[in-house]
Amino acid sequence: MELLPRDLPRAIRWEEGKLYLLDQTRLPHDAIMEHQETVEQVWASIKALKVRGAPAIGIAAAYGLCVALQSHQHLQSAEYLEKAQQFAEYLDSSRPTAVNLGWAMRRMMVRALSLKGGPADEIHQALVTEAEKIHQEDIQLCLGMGRNGVDLIKPGMGVLTHCNAGSLATSELGTATAPMYMAHQNGVSFRVYADETRPLLQGARLTSWELKTAGLDVTLITDNMAAHLMKEGLIDMVITGTDRVAANGDVANKIGTLGVAILAKYFSIPFYVACPSSTIDLNCPTGDDIPIEERDGDEVTTLAGVRTAPDGVKTRNPAFDVTPHELVAGLITEKALITGDYETELKRLFGGN
Ligand code: MRU
C-alpha cells in the first residue's frame, strides 16, 4: 500500500523548467495547478496562501528564484549574482514567520556564491539543481519525522491536530501527518480530529480533505470544540506542525495552537510538535524573537468570502502564536524524538547544520 494516494495532488510541481503551484485557496472544491510565470506571481501566491505551510513555501521560493533568474542568464556573473540576491530578499519578504523561506533563500545564495566568477548560465543550472534538491530532501525529512513519531500513535487513540501540517504543506507526507500516514499504513486503527482553524480554515479545507482522501478516520471540529472533546476523553494526544522552532524549543505555529497546548496541559494530554531541521532556527533564542505575521482584517470580518461582521469594526489578525517549550511533550524531528532539554538537544543534533 502506498503511503499517499497517487491522486492526491501535490502542492508543488517543477516540470521542464516550469513551476506549478496547487492553488490551495480553492481546495477542497477545485484542485488547480497554476503555472507561475514571474517572480511577482510567486511572491503573490505565497502571500495569498495559494502555496502555504512552512516547508512548502521554502521549496516554492527556491523554484521561484529560478523563475526570477531565468531571463538573466545572459548577464555577467557579478550582475547575475546581484540580481539573485535582490530576488531572494524579495521572495523572503512575502511572509515573515516560517523560517523555511529565509532558510531556502540563504541556501540558494550560498550555492550561487560558491560559483562566483563562473558563467551565469552555469550558476543558474546549479540553482535549479539546488531547488530540486531542497524539494527532494523534504520528502526524506517527512519520512524521518514519520519514523520517529509513528510509535506514539497507539491503537484506539484520538489524535488532535491544528491547521494543516500535511502533505499539502510539504513535498509529501507532511510533518504532523507523517506519523499518522505511517501508523495508518501499519494497520493501526486511530481517530484524527482536525480543528477547522479560523480564519482561513486550513483544517477544514485542507487537513480533513487530505486525510479523508487518504482513507484515514478524520473528524472535523470547530476550534472552540477542542476543550469539550478533551473533557469527553476523546483526545489522547495532540500533534501539530510549526513554522519556526527557537533555540530553546519554543514553537510558532498557526494562531490557536497556543490555546490547544494550554488545554492539553490542563487535561494532561501530551502535546507534540513535528519539525524538520529546515524549520529549526538556532539563531532565534526564544519564541519572543519570532516575528509574527499580522494579516488583513478582512480575513476576520469574512467567512469564505461572506461578510460576517459590522462595517468598520476593529480587528486583529495575527496569523501565528508561540507555544512555550514547557507545554511541549516532544519535538518529532527527522533525526530523533526529543522529549526534553530542548536547548541542549537541538544544539547537539542540529548545531552543525
Ligand atoms: O498560514 P499557513 O497555512 O502557512 O500556516 C501553516 C501552519 O501553521 C503549519 O502548521 C506549519 O507551517 C507547519 S507545515 C508542515
mmCIF file of C-alpha atoms and ligand atoms in Angstrom:
data_model
loop_
_atom_site.group_PDB
_atom_site.id
_atom_site.type_symbol
_atom_site.label_atom_id
_atom_site.label_comp_id
_atom_site.label_asym_id
_atom_site.label_seq_id
_atom_site.Cartn_x
_atom_site.Cartn_y
_atom_site.Cartn_z
ATOM 1 C CA MET A 1 0.000 0.000 0.000
ATOM 2 C CA GLU A 2 1.304 3.445 -0.882
ATOM 3 C CA LEU A 3 1.627 5.942 1.954
ATOM 4 C CA LEU A 4 -0.130 8.676 -0.032
ATOM 5 C CA PRO A 5 -2.759 8.076 -2.700
ATOM 6 C CA ARG A 6 -1.450 8.804 -6.192
ATOM 7 C CA ASP A 7 -4.437 11.011 -6.994
ATOM 8 C CA LEU A 8 -3.824 13.338 -4.010
ATOM 9 C CA PRO A 9 -2.481 16.466 -5.732
ATOM 10 C CA ARG A 10 0.986 17.625 -4.725
ATOM 11 C CA ALA A 11 1.458 21.252 -3.670
ATOM 12 C CA ILE A 12 4.432 21.948 -5.962
ATOM 13 C CA ARG A 13 5.494 20.636 -9.361
ATOM 14 C CA TRP A 14 8.633 21.582 -11.293
ATOM 15 C CA GLU A 15 8.483 20.305 -14.830
ATOM 16 C CA GLU A 16 10.775 21.142 -17.735
ATOM 17 C CA GLY A 17 11.897 24.376 -16.147
ATOM 18 C CA LYS A 18 8.372 25.466 -15.253
ATOM 19 C CA LEU A 19 6.901 25.949 -11.763
ATOM 20 C CA TYR A 20 3.329 24.887 -10.995
ATOM 21 C CA LEU A 21 1.657 25.520 -7.631
ATOM 22 C CA LEU A 22 -1.574 23.960 -6.464
ATOM 23 C CA ASP A 23 -3.927 26.853 -5.658
ATOM 24 C CA GLN A 24 -4.817 25.779 -2.124
ATOM 25 C CA THR A 25 -7.242 28.669 -1.647
ATOM 26 C CA ARG A 26 -9.619 26.792 -3.988
ATOM 27 C CA LEU A 27 -9.494 23.482 -2.133
ATOM 28 C CA PRO A 28 -11.397 21.303 -1.465
ATOM 29 C CA HIS A 29 -13.647 22.261 -4.392
ATOM 30 C CA ASP A 30 -11.101 22.688 -7.183
ATOM 31 C CA ALA A 31 -7.581 21.264 -7.454
ATOM 32 C CA ILE A 32 -5.946 23.559 -9.985
ATOM 33 C CA MET A 33 -2.209 23.681 -10.693
ATOM 34 C CA GLU A 34 -1.304 27.252 -11.593
ATOM 35 C CA HIS A 35 1.723 27.961 -13.799
ATOM 36 C CA GLN A 36 3.946 30.598 -12.125
ATOM 37 C CA GLU A 37 5.382 32.761 -14.852
ATOM 38 C CA THR A 38 7.008 35.608 -12.922
ATOM 39 C CA VAL A 39 8.678 36.189 -9.569
ATOM 40 C CA GLU A 40 5.904 38.651 -8.692
ATOM 41 C CA GLN A 41 3.360 35.889 -9.243
ATOM 42 C CA VAL A 42 5.300 33.515 -6.965
ATOM 43 C CA TRP A 43 5.527 36.249 -4.282
ATOM 44 C CA ALA A 44 1.783 36.870 -4.543
ATOM 45 C CA SER A 45 0.994 33.124 -4.431
ATOM 46 C CA ILE A 46 2.958 32.782 -1.177
ATOM 47 C CA LYS A 47 1.378 35.934 0.296
ATOM 48 C CA ALA A 48 -2.151 34.819 -0.644
ATOM 49 C CA LEU A 49 -1.552 31.296 0.761
ATOM 50 C CA LYS A 50 -2.065 29.632 -2.619
ATOM 51 C CA VAL A 51 1.036 27.758 -1.517
ATOM 52 C CA ARG A 52 1.397 27.640 2.261
ATOM 53 C CA GLY A 53 2.898 25.652 5.109
ATOM 54 C CA ALA A 54 6.488 26.259 6.192
ATOM 55 C CA PRO A 55 8.357 23.634 4.124
ATOM 56 C CA ALA A 56 6.238 24.231 1.006
ATOM 57 C CA ILE A 57 6.850 27.975 0.932
ATOM 58 C CA GLY A 58 10.600 27.378 1.236
ATOM 59 C CA ILE A 59 10.511 24.971 -1.709
ATOM 60 C CA ALA A 60 8.249 27.256 -3.766
ATOM 61 C CA ALA A 61 10.554 30.231 -3.145
ATOM 62 C CA ALA A 62 13.622 28.200 -4.164
ATOM 63 C CA TYR A 63 11.992 27.399 -7.506
ATOM 64 C CA GLY A 64 10.631 30.961 -7.595
ATOM 65 C CA LEU A 65 14.194 32.260 -7.537
ATOM 66 C CA CYS A 66 14.950 30.117 -10.605
ATOM 67 C CA VAL A 67 11.857 31.530 -12.349
ATOM 68 C CA ALA A 68 13.046 35.043 -11.484
ATOM 69 C CA LEU A 69 16.537 34.470 -12.876
ATOM 70 C CA GLN A 70 15.561 32.538 -15.996
ATOM 71 C CA SER A 71 15.802 35.585 -18.284
ATOM 72 C CA HIS A 72 19.007 36.920 -16.678
ATOM 73 C CA GLN A 73 21.376 34.153 -17.715
ATOM 74 C CA HIS A 74 22.990 36.402 -20.357
ATOM 75 C CA LEU A 75 24.329 38.729 -17.610
ATOM 76 C CA GLN A 76 27.895 38.841 -16.334
ATOM 77 C CA SER A 77 28.437 36.642 -13.290
ATOM 78 C CA ALA A 78 28.550 39.549 -10.796
ATOM 79 C CA GLU A 79 25.385 41.147 -12.190
ATOM 80 C CA TYR A 80 23.577 37.815 -12.154
ATOM 81 C CA LEU A 81 24.552 37.284 -8.503
ATOM 82 C CA GLU A 82 23.381 40.788 -7.622
ATOM 83 C CA LYS A 83 20.001 40.066 -9.229
ATOM 84 C CA ALA A 84 19.848 36.735 -7.392
ATOM 85 C CA GLN A 85 20.394 38.496 -4.054
ATOM 86 C CA GLN A 86 17.669 41.064 -4.828
ATOM 87 C CA PHE A 87 15.129 38.417 -5.857
ATOM 88 C CA ALA A 88 15.994 36.234 -2.837
ATOM 89 C CA GLU A 89 15.329 39.161 -0.487
ATOM 90 C CA TYR A 90 12.120 39.985 -2.354
ATOM 91 C CA LEU A 91 10.784 36.420 -2.079
ATOM 92 C CA ASP A 92 11.820 36.258 1.578
ATOM 93 C CA SER A 93 9.661 39.348 2.244
ATOM 94 C CA SER A 94 6.437 37.571 1.273
ATOM 95 C CA ARG A 95 5.766 36.050 4.733
ATOM 96 C CA PRO A 96 7.794 36.603 7.922
ATOM 97 C CA THR A 97 7.100 33.760 10.361
ATOM 98 C CA ALA A 98 8.113 30.489 8.682
ATOM 99 C CA VAL A 99 11.899 30.317 8.804
ATOM 100 C CA ASN A 100 11.963 27.856 5.891
ATOM 101 C CA LEU A 101 11.586 30.762 3.500
ATOM 102 C CA GLY A 102 14.753 32.565 4.667
ATOM 103 C CA TRP A 103 16.498 29.223 5.105
ATOM 104 C CA ALA A 104 15.829 28.246 1.477
ATOM 105 C CA MET A 105 16.881 31.662 0.169
ATOM 106 C CA ARG A 106 20.129 31.570 2.160
ATOM 107 C CA ARG A 107 20.886 28.054 0.955
ATOM 108 C CA MET A 108 20.281 29.066 -2.679
ATOM 109 C CA MET A 109 22.549 32.105 -2.312
ATOM 110 C CA VAL A 110 25.336 30.056 -0.711
ATOM 111 C CA ARG A 111 25.201 27.748 -3.738
ATOM 112 C CA ALA A 112 25.182 30.659 -6.199
ATOM 113 C CA LEU A 113 28.078 32.428 -4.466
ATOM 114 C CA SER A 114 30.124 29.229 -4.407
ATOM 115 C CA LEU A 115 30.289 29.580 -8.219
ATOM 116 C CA LYS A 116 31.110 33.302 -8.180
ATOM 117 C CA GLY A 117 33.039 34.330 -11.287
ATOM 118 C CA GLY A 118 31.709 31.413 -13.372
ATOM 119 C CA PRO A 119 29.325 31.827 -16.311
ATOM 120 C CA ALA A 120 25.809 32.937 -15.289
ATOM 121 C CA ASP A 121 24.099 30.079 -17.143
ATOM 122 C CA GLU A 122 26.164 27.572 -15.153
ATOM 123 C CA ILE A 123 25.270 29.271 -11.863
ATOM 124 C CA HIS A 124 21.657 29.199 -13.000
ATOM 125 C CA GLN A 125 21.756 25.479 -13.700
ATOM 126 C CA ALA A 126 23.314 24.892 -10.269
ATOM 127 C CA LEU A 127 20.460 26.860 -8.675
ATOM 128 C CA VAL A 128 17.840 24.757 -10.440
ATOM 129 C CA THR A 129 19.599 21.625 -9.171
ATOM 130 C CA GLU A 130 19.732 23.094 -5.641
ATOM 131 C CA ALA A 131 15.987 23.857 -5.677
ATOM 132 C CA GLU A 132 15.291 20.307 -6.847
ATOM 133 C CA LYS A 133 17.494 19.022 -4.005
ATOM 134 C CA ILE A 134 15.595 21.084 -1.422
ATOM 135 C CA HIS A 135 12.349 19.636 -2.822
ATOM 136 C CA GLN A 136 13.599 16.028 -2.787
ATOM 137 C CA GLU A 137 15.268 16.283 0.617
ATOM 138 C CA ASP A 138 11.971 17.411 2.124
ATOM 139 C CA ILE A 139 10.479 14.020 1.170
ATOM 140 C CA GLN A 140 13.181 12.368 3.308
ATOM 141 C CA LEU A 141 12.649 14.816 6.201
ATOM 142 C CA CYS A 142 8.950 13.896 6.250
ATOM 143 C CA LEU A 143 9.801 10.184 6.222
ATOM 144 C CA GLY A 144 12.208 10.715 9.136
ATOM 145 C CA MET A 145 9.564 12.507 11.218
ATOM 146 C CA GLY A 146 7.128 9.729 10.358
ATOM 147 C CA ARG A 147 9.546 7.066 11.598
ATOM 148 C CA ASN A 148 10.321 8.961 14.805
ATOM 149 C CA GLY A 149 6.667 9.686 15.584
ATOM 150 C CA VAL A 150 4.799 6.616 14.406
ATOM 151 C CA ASP A 151 5.144 4.662 17.667
ATOM 152 C CA LEU A 152 3.448 7.452 19.608
ATOM 153 C CA ILE A 153 0.168 6.551 17.915
ATOM 154 C CA LYS A 154 -1.346 3.514 19.606
ATOM 155 C CA PRO A 155 -4.444 1.557 18.583
ATOM 156 C CA GLY A 156 -7.690 3.266 19.604
ATOM 157 C CA MET A 157 -6.160 6.694 20.183
ATOM 158 C CA GLY A 158 -7.713 10.033 19.285
ATOM 159 C CA VAL A 159 -5.179 12.499 17.836
ATOM 160 C CA LEU A 160 -5.977 16.194 17.543
ATOM 161 C CA THR A 161 -4.243 18.414 15.007
ATOM 162 C CA HIS A 162 -4.484 22.122 14.193
ATOM 163 C CA CYS A 163 -4.141 23.864 10.814
ATOM 164 C CA ASN A 164 -2.576 21.832 8.006
ATOM 165 C CA ALA A 165 0.860 20.358 8.529
ATOM 166 C CA GLY A 166 0.138 17.717 5.958
ATOM 167 C CA SER A 167 1.202 16.680 2.510
ATOM 168 C CA LEU A 168 -0.143 19.985 1.147
ATOM 169 C CA ALA A 169 2.343 21.879 3.333
ATOM 170 C CA THR A 170 5.390 19.840 2.283
ATOM 171 C CA SER A 171 6.779 17.667 -0.525
ATOM 172 C CA GLU A 172 4.997 14.518 0.562
ATOM 173 C CA LEU A 173 3.963 13.033 3.906
ATOM 174 C CA GLY A 174 3.676 16.272 5.831
ATOM 175 C CA THR A 175 5.169 16.892 9.248
ATOM 176 C CA ALA A 176 2.404 16.363 11.837
ATOM 177 C CA THR A 177 0.669 13.961 9.469
ATOM 178 C CA ALA A 178 3.735 11.822 8.659
ATOM 179 C CA PRO A 179 3.362 9.655 11.810
ATOM 180 C CA MET A 180 -0.372 9.433 11.078
ATOM 181 C CA TYR A 181 0.116 8.212 7.494
ATOM 182 C CA MET A 182 2.677 5.666 8.678
ATOM 183 C CA ALA A 183 0.524 4.394 11.560
ATOM 184 C CA HIS A 184 -2.367 4.053 9.116
ATOM 185 C CA GLN A 185 -0.170 2.086 6.723
ATOM 186 C CA ASN A 186 0.880 -0.180 9.615
ATOM 187 C CA GLY A 187 -2.781 -1.020 10.177
ATOM 188 C CA VAL A 188 -3.109 0.893 13.468
ATOM 189 C CA SER A 189 -6.707 1.975 13.968
ATOM 190 C CA PHE A 190 -6.956 5.509 15.396
ATOM 191 C CA ARG A 191 -9.044 8.662 15.004
ATOM 192 C CA VAL A 192 -7.845 12.079 13.916
ATOM 193 C CA TYR A 193 -9.682 15.236 14.974
ATOM 194 C CA ALA A 194 -8.961 18.241 12.774
ATOM 195 C CA ASP A 195 -9.566 21.752 14.125
ATOM 196 C CA GLU A 196 -11.156 23.830 11.357
ATOM 197 C CA THR A 197 -8.611 26.629 12.025
ATOM 198 C CA ARG A 198 -10.199 30.048 11.654
ATOM 199 C CA PRO A 199 -9.770 32.448 9.988
ATOM 200 C CA LEU A 200 -8.666 30.692 6.777
ATOM 201 C CA LEU A 201 -9.925 27.192 7.553
ATOM 202 C CA GLN A 202 -6.811 25.189 6.688
ATOM 203 C CA GLY A 203 -8.060 22.384 8.963
ATOM 204 C CA ALA A 204 -11.469 22.173 7.322
ATOM 205 C CA ARG A 205 -10.468 22.829 3.728
ATOM 206 C CA LEU A 206 -7.111 21.062 3.658
ATOM 207 C CA THR A 207 -6.425 18.656 6.548
ATOM 208 C CA SER A 208 -9.819 16.986 6.671
ATOM 209 C CA TRP A 209 -9.769 16.781 2.856
ATOM 210 C CA GLU A 210 -6.316 15.251 2.510
ATOM 211 C CA LEU A 211 -6.734 12.775 5.382
ATOM 212 C CA LYS A 212 -10.170 11.722 4.173
ATOM 213 C CA THR A 213 -8.844 11.309 0.620
ATOM 214 C CA ALA A 214 -6.049 9.126 2.021
ATOM 215 C CA GLY A 215 -8.574 6.935 3.855
ATOM 216 C CA LEU A 216 -7.803 7.975 7.453
ATOM 217 C CA ASP A 217 -10.562 8.219 10.065
ATOM 218 C CA VAL A 218 -10.844 12.004 10.377
ATOM 219 C CA THR A 219 -13.455 14.080 12.189
ATOM 220 C CA LEU A 220 -13.691 17.817 11.628
ATOM 221 C CA ILE A 221 -14.453 20.070 14.608
ATOM 222 C CA THR A 222 -14.619 23.827 15.026
ATOM 223 C CA ASP A 223 -11.773 25.330 17.059
ATOM 224 C CA ASN A 224 -13.942 26.000 20.096
ATOM 225 C CA MET A 225 -14.887 22.316 20.436
ATOM 226 C CA ALA A 226 -11.425 21.039 21.354
ATOM 227 C CA ALA A 227 -11.816 21.550 25.123
ATOM 228 C CA HIS A 228 -15.137 19.717 25.168
ATOM 229 C CA LEU A 229 -13.736 16.750 23.252
ATOM 230 C CA MET A 230 -10.760 16.606 25.586
ATOM 231 C CA LYS A 231 -13.113 16.605 28.562
ATOM 232 C CA GLU A 232 -15.074 13.792 26.920
ATOM 233 C CA GLY A 233 -11.841 11.773 26.851
ATOM 234 C CA LEU A 234 -11.707 11.548 23.072
ATOM 235 C CA ILE A 235 -8.271 13.115 22.637
ATOM 236 C CA ASP A 236 -5.195 11.157 23.752
ATOM 237 C CA MET A 237 -2.557 13.219 22.011
ATOM 238 C CA VAL A 238 -2.047 16.410 20.017
ATOM 239 C CA ILE A 239 0.361 16.653 17.073
ATOM 240 C CA THR A 240 0.858 19.933 15.225
ATOM 241 C CA GLY A 241 3.408 21.307 12.820
ATOM 242 C CA THR A 242 5.392 24.501 13.292
ATOM 243 C CA ASP A 243 6.673 27.475 11.321
ATOM 244 C CA ARG A 244 9.734 28.122 13.438
ATOM 245 C CA VAL A 245 11.343 26.431 16.416
ATOM 246 C CA ALA A 246 13.505 28.740 18.530
ATOM 247 C CA ALA A 247 16.775 27.559 20.076
ATOM 248 C CA ASN A 248 15.084 26.999 23.454
ATOM 249 C CA GLY A 249 12.328 24.826 21.927
ATOM 250 C CA ASP A 250 9.551 27.442 21.834
ATOM 251 C CA VAL A 251 7.425 26.876 18.725
ATOM 252 C CA ALA A 252 5.493 29.230 16.479
ATOM 253 C CA ASN A 253 2.532 27.714 14.687
ATOM 254 C CA LYS A 254 -0.861 28.691 13.297
ATOM 255 C CA ILE A 255 -2.880 31.006 15.510
ATOM 256 C CA GLY A 256 -4.847 28.931 18.005
ATOM 257 C CA THR A 257 -2.072 26.401 18.630
ATOM 258 C CA LEU A 258 -1.146 28.029 21.961
ATOM 259 C CA GLY A 259 -4.725 27.634 23.166
ATOM 260 C CA VAL A 260 -4.711 23.961 22.213
ATOM 261 C CA ALA A 261 -1.399 23.445 24.039
ATOM 262 C CA ILE A 262 -2.756 25.093 27.202
ATOM 263 C CA LEU A 263 -5.878 22.925 27.050
ATOM 264 C CA ALA A 264 -3.750 19.827 26.541
ATOM 265 C CA LYS A 265 -1.731 20.710 29.649
ATOM 266 C CA TYR A 266 -4.915 21.167 31.698
ATOM 267 C CA PHE A 267 -6.221 17.756 30.621
ATOM 268 C CA SER A 268 -2.775 16.054 30.921
ATOM 269 C CA ILE A 269 -2.722 15.229 27.208
ATOM 270 C CA PRO A 270 0.729 15.157 25.560
ATOM 271 C CA PHE A 271 1.270 17.924 23.021
ATOM 272 C CA TYR A 272 3.803 17.026 20.295
ATOM 273 C CA VAL A 273 5.230 19.193 17.548
ATOM 274 C CA ALA A 274 6.672 17.776 14.325
ATOM 275 C CA CYS A 275 9.502 19.822 12.859
ATOM 276 C CA PRO A 276 12.060 19.197 10.125
ATOM 277 C CA SER A 277 15.551 20.694 10.506
ATOM 278 C CA SER A 278 14.573 23.337 7.906
ATOM 279 C CA THR A 279 12.139 24.792 10.486
ATOM 280 C CA ILE A 280 14.623 24.957 13.372
ATOM 281 C CA ASP A 281 16.159 28.399 13.888
ATOM 282 C CA LEU A 282 19.066 28.211 16.309
ATOM 283 C CA ASN A 283 19.770 31.900 15.663
ATOM 284 C CA CYS A 284 16.456 32.765 17.274
ATOM 285 C CA PRO A 285 16.999 32.461 21.040
ATOM 286 C CA THR A 286 13.364 32.230 22.208
ATOM 287 C CA GLY A 287 9.802 32.411 20.946
ATOM 288 C CA ASP A 288 9.728 36.132 21.792
ATOM 289 C CA ASP A 289 12.194 36.693 18.949
ATOM 290 C CA ILE A 290 9.976 35.069 16.303
ATOM 291 C CA PRO A 291 8.282 37.628 14.010
ATOM 292 C CA ILE A 292 4.529 37.101 13.925
ATOM 293 C CA GLU A 293 2.732 37.824 10.681
ATOM 294 C CA GLU A 294 -0.245 40.175 11.029
ATOM 295 C CA ARG A 295 -2.683 39.726 8.137
ATOM 296 C CA ASP A 296 -5.511 41.753 6.686
ATOM 297 C CA GLY A 297 -8.550 42.232 8.943
ATOM 298 C CA ASP A 298 -10.834 41.168 6.082
ATOM 299 C CA GLU A 299 -9.908 37.579 6.883
ATOM 300 C CA VAL A 300 -11.567 38.061 10.280
ATOM 301 C CA THR A 301 -14.632 40.024 9.168
ATOM 302 C CA THR A 302 -15.497 37.497 6.466
ATOM 303 C CA LEU A 303 -16.039 33.762 6.338
ATOM 304 C CA ALA A 304 -15.407 32.067 2.994
ATOM 305 C CA GLY A 305 -15.785 35.444 1.296
ATOM 306 C CA VAL A 306 -19.068 36.359 3.024
ATOM 307 C CA ARG A 307 -19.040 39.324 5.389
ATOM 308 C CA THR A 308 -19.949 38.276 8.939
ATOM 309 C CA ALA A 309 -19.080 41.431 10.938
ATOM 310 C CA PRO A 310 -20.289 45.034 11.010
ATOM 311 C CA ASP A 311 -18.669 47.528 8.676
ATOM 312 C CA GLY A 312 -15.838 49.449 10.305
ATOM 313 C CA VAL A 313 -15.356 47.082 13.256
ATOM 314 C CA LYS A 314 -11.775 46.962 14.599
ATOM 315 C CA THR A 315 -9.926 43.659 14.124
ATOM 316 C CA ARG A 316 -6.675 41.904 14.969
ATOM 317 C CA ASN A 317 -5.367 39.120 12.761
ATOM 318 C CA PRO A 318 -2.101 37.594 13.985
ATOM 319 C CA ALA A 319 -1.564 34.535 11.787
ATOM 320 C CA PHE A 320 0.613 32.647 14.290
ATOM 321 C CA ASP A 321 1.205 32.284 18.013
ATOM 322 C CA VAL A 322 4.066 30.922 20.085
ATOM 323 C CA THR A 323 3.770 27.929 22.383
ATOM 324 C CA PRO A 324 6.403 27.910 25.145
ATOM 325 C CA HIS A 325 8.539 24.793 25.262
ATOM 326 C CA GLU A 326 7.254 23.956 28.772
ATOM 327 C CA LEU A 327 3.980 22.916 27.137
ATOM 328 C CA VAL A 328 5.648 20.689 24.518
ATOM 329 C CA ALA A 329 5.870 16.955 25.358
ATOM 330 C CA GLY A 330 8.185 16.300 22.439
ATOM 331 C CA LEU A 331 9.653 17.591 19.203
ATOM 332 C CA ILE A 332 9.387 14.991 16.447
ATOM 333 C CA THR A 333 12.354 15.715 14.160
ATOM 334 C CA GLU A 334 13.804 13.682 11.301
ATOM 335 C CA LYS A 335 16.790 12.786 13.486
ATOM 336 C CA ALA A 336 15.110 11.922 16.785
ATOM 337 C CA LEU A 337 12.133 12.356 19.051
ATOM 338 C CA ILE A 338 13.309 14.985 21.556
ATOM 339 C CA THR A 339 11.383 14.905 24.810
ATOM 340 C CA GLY A 340 13.189 17.398 26.996
ATOM 341 C CA ASP A 341 16.188 19.662 27.473
ATOM 342 C CA TYR A 342 15.333 21.167 24.100
ATOM 343 C CA GLU A 343 18.068 23.799 24.094
ATOM 344 C CA THR A 344 20.850 21.233 24.543
ATOM 345 C CA GLU A 345 19.345 18.577 22.310
ATOM 346 C CA LEU A 346 18.523 20.953 19.432
ATOM 347 C CA LYS A 347 22.055 22.293 19.529
ATOM 348 C CA ARG A 348 23.587 18.819 19.745
ATOM 349 C CA LEU A 349 21.531 17.410 16.862
ATOM 350 C CA PHE A 350 21.241 20.459 14.576
ATOM 351 C CA GLY A 351 24.045 22.798 15.646
ATOM 352 C CA GLY A 352 26.225 21.677 12.736
ATOM 353 C CA ASN A 353 23.579 22.268 10.031
HETATM 354 O O1 MRU B 1 -0.634 30.171 7.259
HETATM 355 P P1 MRU B 1 -0.218 28.783 6.897
HETATM 356 O O2 MRU B 1 -1.326 27.962 6.321
HETATM 357 O O3 MRU B 1 1.005 28.781 6.008
HETATM 358 O O4 MRU B 1 0.198 28.121 8.266
HETATM 359 C C1 MRU B 1 0.714 26.819 8.260
HETATM 360 C C2 MRU B 1 0.999 26.266 9.609
HETATM 361 O O5 MRU B 1 0.835 26.921 10.609
HETATM 362 C C3 MRU B 1 1.581 24.881 9.654
HETATM 363 O O6 MRU B 1 1.174 24.212 10.812
HETATM 364 C C4 MRU B 1 3.106 24.957 9.641
HETATM 365 O O7 MRU B 1 3.533 25.754 8.555
HETATM 366 C C5 MRU B 1 3.743 23.636 9.542
HETATM 367 S S1 MRU B 1 3.548 22.940 7.920
HETATM 368 C C6 MRU B 1 4.294 21.452 7.871
#
